[in-house]
mmCIF file of C-alpha atoms and ligand atoms in Angstrom:
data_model
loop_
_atom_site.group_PDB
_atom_site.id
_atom_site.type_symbol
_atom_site.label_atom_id
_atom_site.label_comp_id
_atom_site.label_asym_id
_atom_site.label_seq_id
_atom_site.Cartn_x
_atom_site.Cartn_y
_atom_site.Cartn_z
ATOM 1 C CA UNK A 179 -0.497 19.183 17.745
ATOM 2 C CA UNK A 180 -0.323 16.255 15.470
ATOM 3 C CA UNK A 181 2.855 14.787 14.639
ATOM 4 C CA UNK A 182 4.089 13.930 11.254
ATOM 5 C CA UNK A 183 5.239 10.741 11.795
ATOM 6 C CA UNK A 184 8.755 9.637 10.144
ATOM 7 C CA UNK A 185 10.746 11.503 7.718
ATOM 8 C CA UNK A 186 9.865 12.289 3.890
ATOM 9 C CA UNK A 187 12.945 10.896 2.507
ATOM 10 C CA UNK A 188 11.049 9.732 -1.258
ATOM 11 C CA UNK A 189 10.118 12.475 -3.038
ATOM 12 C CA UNK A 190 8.712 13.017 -6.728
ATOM 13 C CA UNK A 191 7.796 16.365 -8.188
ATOM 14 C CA UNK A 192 4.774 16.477 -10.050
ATOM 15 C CA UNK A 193 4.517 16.772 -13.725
ATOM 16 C CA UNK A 194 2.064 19.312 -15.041
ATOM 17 C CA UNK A 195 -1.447 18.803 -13.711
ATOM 18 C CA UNK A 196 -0.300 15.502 -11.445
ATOM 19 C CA UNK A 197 0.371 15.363 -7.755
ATOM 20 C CA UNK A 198 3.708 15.322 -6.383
ATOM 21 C CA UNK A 199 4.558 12.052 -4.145
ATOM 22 C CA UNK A 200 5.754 11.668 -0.839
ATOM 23 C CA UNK A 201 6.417 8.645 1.095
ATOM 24 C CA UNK A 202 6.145 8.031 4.832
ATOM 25 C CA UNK A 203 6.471 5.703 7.608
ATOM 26 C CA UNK A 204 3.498 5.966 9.437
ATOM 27 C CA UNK A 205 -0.581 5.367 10.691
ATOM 28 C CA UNK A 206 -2.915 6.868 8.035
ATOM 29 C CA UNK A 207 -5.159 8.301 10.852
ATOM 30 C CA UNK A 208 -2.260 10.480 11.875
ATOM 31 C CA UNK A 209 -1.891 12.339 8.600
ATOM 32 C CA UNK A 210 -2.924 16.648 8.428
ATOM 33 C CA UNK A 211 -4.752 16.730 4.886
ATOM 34 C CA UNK A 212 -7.165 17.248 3.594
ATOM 35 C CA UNK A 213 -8.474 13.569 2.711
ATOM 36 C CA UNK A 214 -7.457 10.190 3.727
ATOM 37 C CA UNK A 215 -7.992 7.432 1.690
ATOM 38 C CA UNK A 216 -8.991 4.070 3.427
ATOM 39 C CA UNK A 217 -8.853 0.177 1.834
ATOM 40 C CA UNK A 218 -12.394 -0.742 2.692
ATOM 41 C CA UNK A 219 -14.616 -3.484 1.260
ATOM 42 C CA UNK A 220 -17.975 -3.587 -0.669
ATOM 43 C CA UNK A 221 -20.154 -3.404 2.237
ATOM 44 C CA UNK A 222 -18.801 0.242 3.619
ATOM 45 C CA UNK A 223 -19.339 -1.166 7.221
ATOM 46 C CA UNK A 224 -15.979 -1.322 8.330
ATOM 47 C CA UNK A 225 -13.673 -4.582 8.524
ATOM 48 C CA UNK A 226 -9.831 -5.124 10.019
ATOM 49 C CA UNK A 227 -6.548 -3.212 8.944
ATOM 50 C CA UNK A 228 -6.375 0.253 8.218
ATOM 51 C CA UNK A 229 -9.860 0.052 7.988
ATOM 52 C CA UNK A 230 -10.675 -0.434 11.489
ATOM 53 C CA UNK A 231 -8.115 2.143 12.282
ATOM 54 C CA UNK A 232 -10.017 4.979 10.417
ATOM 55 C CA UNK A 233 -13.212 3.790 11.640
ATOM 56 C CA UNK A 234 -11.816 3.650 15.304
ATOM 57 C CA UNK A 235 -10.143 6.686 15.722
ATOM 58 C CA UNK A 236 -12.802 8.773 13.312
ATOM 59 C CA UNK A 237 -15.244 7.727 15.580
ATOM 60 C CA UNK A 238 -19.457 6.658 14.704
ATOM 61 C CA UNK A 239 -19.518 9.951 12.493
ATOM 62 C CA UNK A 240 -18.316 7.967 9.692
ATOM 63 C CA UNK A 241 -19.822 4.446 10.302
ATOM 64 C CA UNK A 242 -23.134 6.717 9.927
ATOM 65 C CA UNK A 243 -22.170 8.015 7.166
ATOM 66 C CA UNK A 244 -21.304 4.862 5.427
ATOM 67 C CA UNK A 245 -24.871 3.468 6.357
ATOM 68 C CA UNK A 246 -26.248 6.274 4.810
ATOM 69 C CA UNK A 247 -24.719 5.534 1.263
ATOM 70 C CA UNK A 248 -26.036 2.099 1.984
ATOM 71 C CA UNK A 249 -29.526 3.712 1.953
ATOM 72 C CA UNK A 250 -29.455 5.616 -0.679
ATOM 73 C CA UNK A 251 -27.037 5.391 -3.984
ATOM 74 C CA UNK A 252 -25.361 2.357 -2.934
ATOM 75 C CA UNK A 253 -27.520 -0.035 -1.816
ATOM 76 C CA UNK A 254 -25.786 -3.248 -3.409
ATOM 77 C CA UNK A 255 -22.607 -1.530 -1.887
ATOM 78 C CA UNK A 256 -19.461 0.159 -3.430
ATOM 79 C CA UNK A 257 -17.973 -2.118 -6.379
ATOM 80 C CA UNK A 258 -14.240 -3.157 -6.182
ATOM 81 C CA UNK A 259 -12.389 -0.317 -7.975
ATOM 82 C CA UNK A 260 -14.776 2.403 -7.390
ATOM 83 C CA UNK A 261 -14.488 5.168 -4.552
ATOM 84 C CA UNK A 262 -17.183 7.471 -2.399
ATOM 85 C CA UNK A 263 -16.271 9.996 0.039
ATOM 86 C CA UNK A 264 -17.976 10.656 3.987
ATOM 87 C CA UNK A 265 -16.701 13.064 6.568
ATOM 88 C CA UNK A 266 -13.674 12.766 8.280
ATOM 89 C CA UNK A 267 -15.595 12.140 11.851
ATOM 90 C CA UNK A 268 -12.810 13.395 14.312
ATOM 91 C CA UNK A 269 -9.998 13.029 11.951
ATOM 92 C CA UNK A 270 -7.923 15.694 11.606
ATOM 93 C CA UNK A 271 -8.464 14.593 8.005
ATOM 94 C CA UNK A 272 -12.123 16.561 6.744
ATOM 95 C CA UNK A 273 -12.945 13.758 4.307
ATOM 96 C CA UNK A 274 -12.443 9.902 4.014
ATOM 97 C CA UNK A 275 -12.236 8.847 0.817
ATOM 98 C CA UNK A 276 -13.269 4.748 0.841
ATOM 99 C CA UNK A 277 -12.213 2.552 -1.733
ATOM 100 C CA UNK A 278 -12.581 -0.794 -2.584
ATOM 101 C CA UNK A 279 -9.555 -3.017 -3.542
ATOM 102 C CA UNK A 280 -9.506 -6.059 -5.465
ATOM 103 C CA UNK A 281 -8.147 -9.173 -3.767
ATOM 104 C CA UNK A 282 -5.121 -11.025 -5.007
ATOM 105 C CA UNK A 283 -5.660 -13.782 -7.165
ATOM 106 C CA UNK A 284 -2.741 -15.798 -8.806
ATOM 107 C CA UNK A 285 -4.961 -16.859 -11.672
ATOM 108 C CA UNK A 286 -6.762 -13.741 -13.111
ATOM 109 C CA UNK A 287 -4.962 -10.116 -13.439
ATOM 110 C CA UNK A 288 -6.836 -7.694 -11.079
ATOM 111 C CA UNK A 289 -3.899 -4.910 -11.699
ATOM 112 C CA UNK A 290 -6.543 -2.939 -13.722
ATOM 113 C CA UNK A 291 -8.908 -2.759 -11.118
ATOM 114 C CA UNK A 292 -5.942 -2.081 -7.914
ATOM 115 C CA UNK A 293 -4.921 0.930 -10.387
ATOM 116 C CA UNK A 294 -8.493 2.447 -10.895
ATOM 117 C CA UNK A 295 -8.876 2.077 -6.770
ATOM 118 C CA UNK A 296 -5.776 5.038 -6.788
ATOM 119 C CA UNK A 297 -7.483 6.868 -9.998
ATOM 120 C CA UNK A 298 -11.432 6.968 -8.791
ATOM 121 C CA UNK A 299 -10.399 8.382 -5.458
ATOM 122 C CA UNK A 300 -8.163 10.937 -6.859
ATOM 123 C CA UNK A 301 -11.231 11.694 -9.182
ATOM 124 C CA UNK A 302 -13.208 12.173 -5.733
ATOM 125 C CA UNK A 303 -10.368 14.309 -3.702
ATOM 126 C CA UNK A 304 -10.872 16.371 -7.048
ATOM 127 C CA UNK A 305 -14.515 16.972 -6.283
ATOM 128 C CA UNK A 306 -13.856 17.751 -2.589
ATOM 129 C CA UNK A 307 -11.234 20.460 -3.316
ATOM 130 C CA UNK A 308 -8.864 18.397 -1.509
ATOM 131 C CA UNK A 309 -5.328 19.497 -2.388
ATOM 132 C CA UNK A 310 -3.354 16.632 0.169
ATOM 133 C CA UNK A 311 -4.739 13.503 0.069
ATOM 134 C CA UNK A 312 -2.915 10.186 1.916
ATOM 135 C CA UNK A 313 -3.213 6.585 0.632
ATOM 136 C CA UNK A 314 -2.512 4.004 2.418
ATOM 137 C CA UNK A 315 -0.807 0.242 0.100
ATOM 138 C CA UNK A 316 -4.394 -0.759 -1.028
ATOM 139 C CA UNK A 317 -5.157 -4.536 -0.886
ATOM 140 C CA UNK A 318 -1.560 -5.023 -0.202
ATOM 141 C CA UNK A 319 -2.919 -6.476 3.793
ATOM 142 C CA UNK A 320 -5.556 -8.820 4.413
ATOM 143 C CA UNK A 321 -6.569 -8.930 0.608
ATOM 144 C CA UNK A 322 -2.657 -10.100 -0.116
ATOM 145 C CA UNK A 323 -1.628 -8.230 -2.900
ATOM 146 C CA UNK A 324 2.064 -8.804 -3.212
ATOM 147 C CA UNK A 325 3.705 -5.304 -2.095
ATOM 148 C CA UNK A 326 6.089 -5.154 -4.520
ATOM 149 C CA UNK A 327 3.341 -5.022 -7.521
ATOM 150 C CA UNK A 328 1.013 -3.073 -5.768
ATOM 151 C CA UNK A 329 3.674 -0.183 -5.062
ATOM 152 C CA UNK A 330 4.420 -0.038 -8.380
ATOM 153 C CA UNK A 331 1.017 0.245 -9.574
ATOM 154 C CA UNK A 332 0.395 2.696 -7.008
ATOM 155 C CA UNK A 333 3.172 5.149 -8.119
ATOM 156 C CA UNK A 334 2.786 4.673 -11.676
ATOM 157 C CA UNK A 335 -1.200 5.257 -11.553
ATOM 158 C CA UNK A 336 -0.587 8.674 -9.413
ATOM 159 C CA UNK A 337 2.064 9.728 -11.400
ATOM 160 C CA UNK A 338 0.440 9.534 -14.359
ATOM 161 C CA UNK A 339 -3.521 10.550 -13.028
ATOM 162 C CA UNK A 340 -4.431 14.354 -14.343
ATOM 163 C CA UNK A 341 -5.750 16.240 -10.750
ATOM 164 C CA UNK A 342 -5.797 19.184 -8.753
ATOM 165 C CA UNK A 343 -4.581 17.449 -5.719
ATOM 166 C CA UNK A 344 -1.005 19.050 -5.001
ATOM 167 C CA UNK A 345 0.803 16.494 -2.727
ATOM 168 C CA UNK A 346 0.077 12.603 -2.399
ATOM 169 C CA UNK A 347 1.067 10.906 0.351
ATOM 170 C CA UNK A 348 1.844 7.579 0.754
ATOM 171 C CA UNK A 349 1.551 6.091 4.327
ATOM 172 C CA UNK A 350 3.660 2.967 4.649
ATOM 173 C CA UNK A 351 2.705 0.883 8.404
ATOM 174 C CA UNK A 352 5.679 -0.939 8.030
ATOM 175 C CA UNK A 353 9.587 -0.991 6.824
ATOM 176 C CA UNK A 354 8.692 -3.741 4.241
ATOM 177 C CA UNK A 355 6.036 -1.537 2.759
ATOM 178 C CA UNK A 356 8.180 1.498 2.706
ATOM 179 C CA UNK A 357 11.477 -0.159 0.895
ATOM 180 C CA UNK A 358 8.384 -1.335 -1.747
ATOM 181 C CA UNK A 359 7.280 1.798 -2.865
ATOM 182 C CA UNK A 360 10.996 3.826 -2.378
ATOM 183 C CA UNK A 361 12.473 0.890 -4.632
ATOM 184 C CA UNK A 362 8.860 2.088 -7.088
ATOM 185 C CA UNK A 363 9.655 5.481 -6.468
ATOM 186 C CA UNK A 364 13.385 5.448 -7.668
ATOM 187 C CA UNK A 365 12.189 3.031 -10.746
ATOM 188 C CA UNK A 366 10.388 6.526 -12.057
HETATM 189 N N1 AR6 B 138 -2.021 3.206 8.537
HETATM 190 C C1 AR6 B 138 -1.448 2.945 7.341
HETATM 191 N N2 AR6 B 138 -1.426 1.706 6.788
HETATM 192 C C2 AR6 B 138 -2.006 0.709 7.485
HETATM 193 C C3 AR6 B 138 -2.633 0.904 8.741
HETATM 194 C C4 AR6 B 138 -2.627 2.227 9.259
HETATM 195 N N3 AR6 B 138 -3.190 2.514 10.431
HETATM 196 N N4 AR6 B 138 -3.113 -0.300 9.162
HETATM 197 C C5 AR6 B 138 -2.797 -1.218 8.215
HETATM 198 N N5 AR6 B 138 -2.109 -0.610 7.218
HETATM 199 P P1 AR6 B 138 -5.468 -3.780 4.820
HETATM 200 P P2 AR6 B 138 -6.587 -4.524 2.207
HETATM 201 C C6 AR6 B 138 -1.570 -1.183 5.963
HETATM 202 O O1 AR6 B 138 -5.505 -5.180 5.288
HETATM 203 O O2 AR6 B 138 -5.464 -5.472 1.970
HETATM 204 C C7 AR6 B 138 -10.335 -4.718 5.849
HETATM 205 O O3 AR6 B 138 -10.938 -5.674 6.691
HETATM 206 C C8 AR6 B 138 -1.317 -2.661 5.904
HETATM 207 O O4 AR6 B 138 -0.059 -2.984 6.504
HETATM 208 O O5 AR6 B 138 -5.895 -2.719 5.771
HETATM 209 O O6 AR6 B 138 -6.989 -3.592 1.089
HETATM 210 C C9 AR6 B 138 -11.335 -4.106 4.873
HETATM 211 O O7 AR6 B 138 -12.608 -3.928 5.475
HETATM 212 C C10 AR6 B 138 -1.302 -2.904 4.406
HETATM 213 O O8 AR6 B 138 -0.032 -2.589 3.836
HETATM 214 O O9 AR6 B 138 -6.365 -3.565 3.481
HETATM 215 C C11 AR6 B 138 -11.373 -5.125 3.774
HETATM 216 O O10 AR6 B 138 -12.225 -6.204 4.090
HETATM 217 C C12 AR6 B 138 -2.304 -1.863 3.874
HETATM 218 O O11 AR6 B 138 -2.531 -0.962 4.954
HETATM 219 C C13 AR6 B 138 -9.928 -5.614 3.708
HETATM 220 O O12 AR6 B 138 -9.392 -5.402 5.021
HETATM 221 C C14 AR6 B 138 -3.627 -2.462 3.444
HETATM 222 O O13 AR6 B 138 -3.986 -3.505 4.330
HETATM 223 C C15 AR6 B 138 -9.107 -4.809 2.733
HETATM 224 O O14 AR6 B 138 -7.832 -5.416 2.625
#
């Protein structure tokens, strides 16, 4: 059986026609639902972070997958901000949802594009039927998005996002992460 890992202790009811939010300590490729969302990069071929992890413990499924898009619609790759969707591979997850987030940069604002990362995959979970969907803090790792910002971004882009998806669920890897987005949580 998988294990829900850590305790929902954040919680935010939907509005009409928005997910509701829940926070958790945890790995991403842990998470029963129905899509997981994973902080790739422009080439869909896999990298480090949590994108390794999905890749690793999804198995070649997805990799193949991934080249496939390369062959066909997405041949210059996925642009930053934009988000396609494979198979799970051996997830329990059935779809991965990739994304592509921008990387800091202390002299242009990129917030724009970190916010349409959390819309466009939404807008994809939508056209799955997915109804749980779990995000992990885009760009907040190697691409060094301070986590502060990029929780509230996340939380104020889902909260405000019209889609069928019933339950978002934030998967925080570390303590730092997860004070972030409860401190972005309890700002709503
Ligand atoms: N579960 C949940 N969160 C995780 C996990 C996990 N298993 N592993 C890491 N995190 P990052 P980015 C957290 O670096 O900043 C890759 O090479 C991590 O602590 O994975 O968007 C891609 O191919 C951090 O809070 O993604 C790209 O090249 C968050 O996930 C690049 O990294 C995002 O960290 C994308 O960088």
């Amino acid at each position: 059986m998988p294990v829900l890992e850590g305790r929902a202790r954040h919680l935010l009811a939907g509005r009409p026609n928005t997910a509701a939010i829940v926070l958790l300590r945890g790995d991403i490729t842990e998470q029963w639902v129905d899509a997981i969302v994973n902080a790739a990069n422009s080439s869909l071929l896999g990298g480090g972070g949590v994108d390794g992890a999905i890749h690793r413990a999804g198995g070649p499924e997805i990799l193949a997958a991934c080249r496939d898009l390369r062959a066909s619609h997405y041949g210059k790759g996925l642009a930053v901000g934009q988000a396609v969707a494979t198979t799970g591979g051996k997830l329990y997850a059935r779809s991965v949802i990739h994304t592509v987030g921008p990387v800091w940069s202390d002299s242009e604002d990129r917030s724009a594009l970190l916010a349409s990362c959390y819309r466009e995959s939404l807008r994809v979970a939508d056209t799955l039927d997915a109804r749980t969907v779990a995000f992990p803090a885009i760009s907040t790792g190697i691409y060094r998005w301070p986590i502060d910002d990029g929780a509230r971004i996340a939380i104020e882009t889902v909260r405000t996002t019209k889609t069928s998806v019933r339950e978002v669920r934030f998967i925080l890897f570390d303590d730092r992460a997860y004070a972030a987005f409860a401190a972005a949580v309890s700002a709503e």
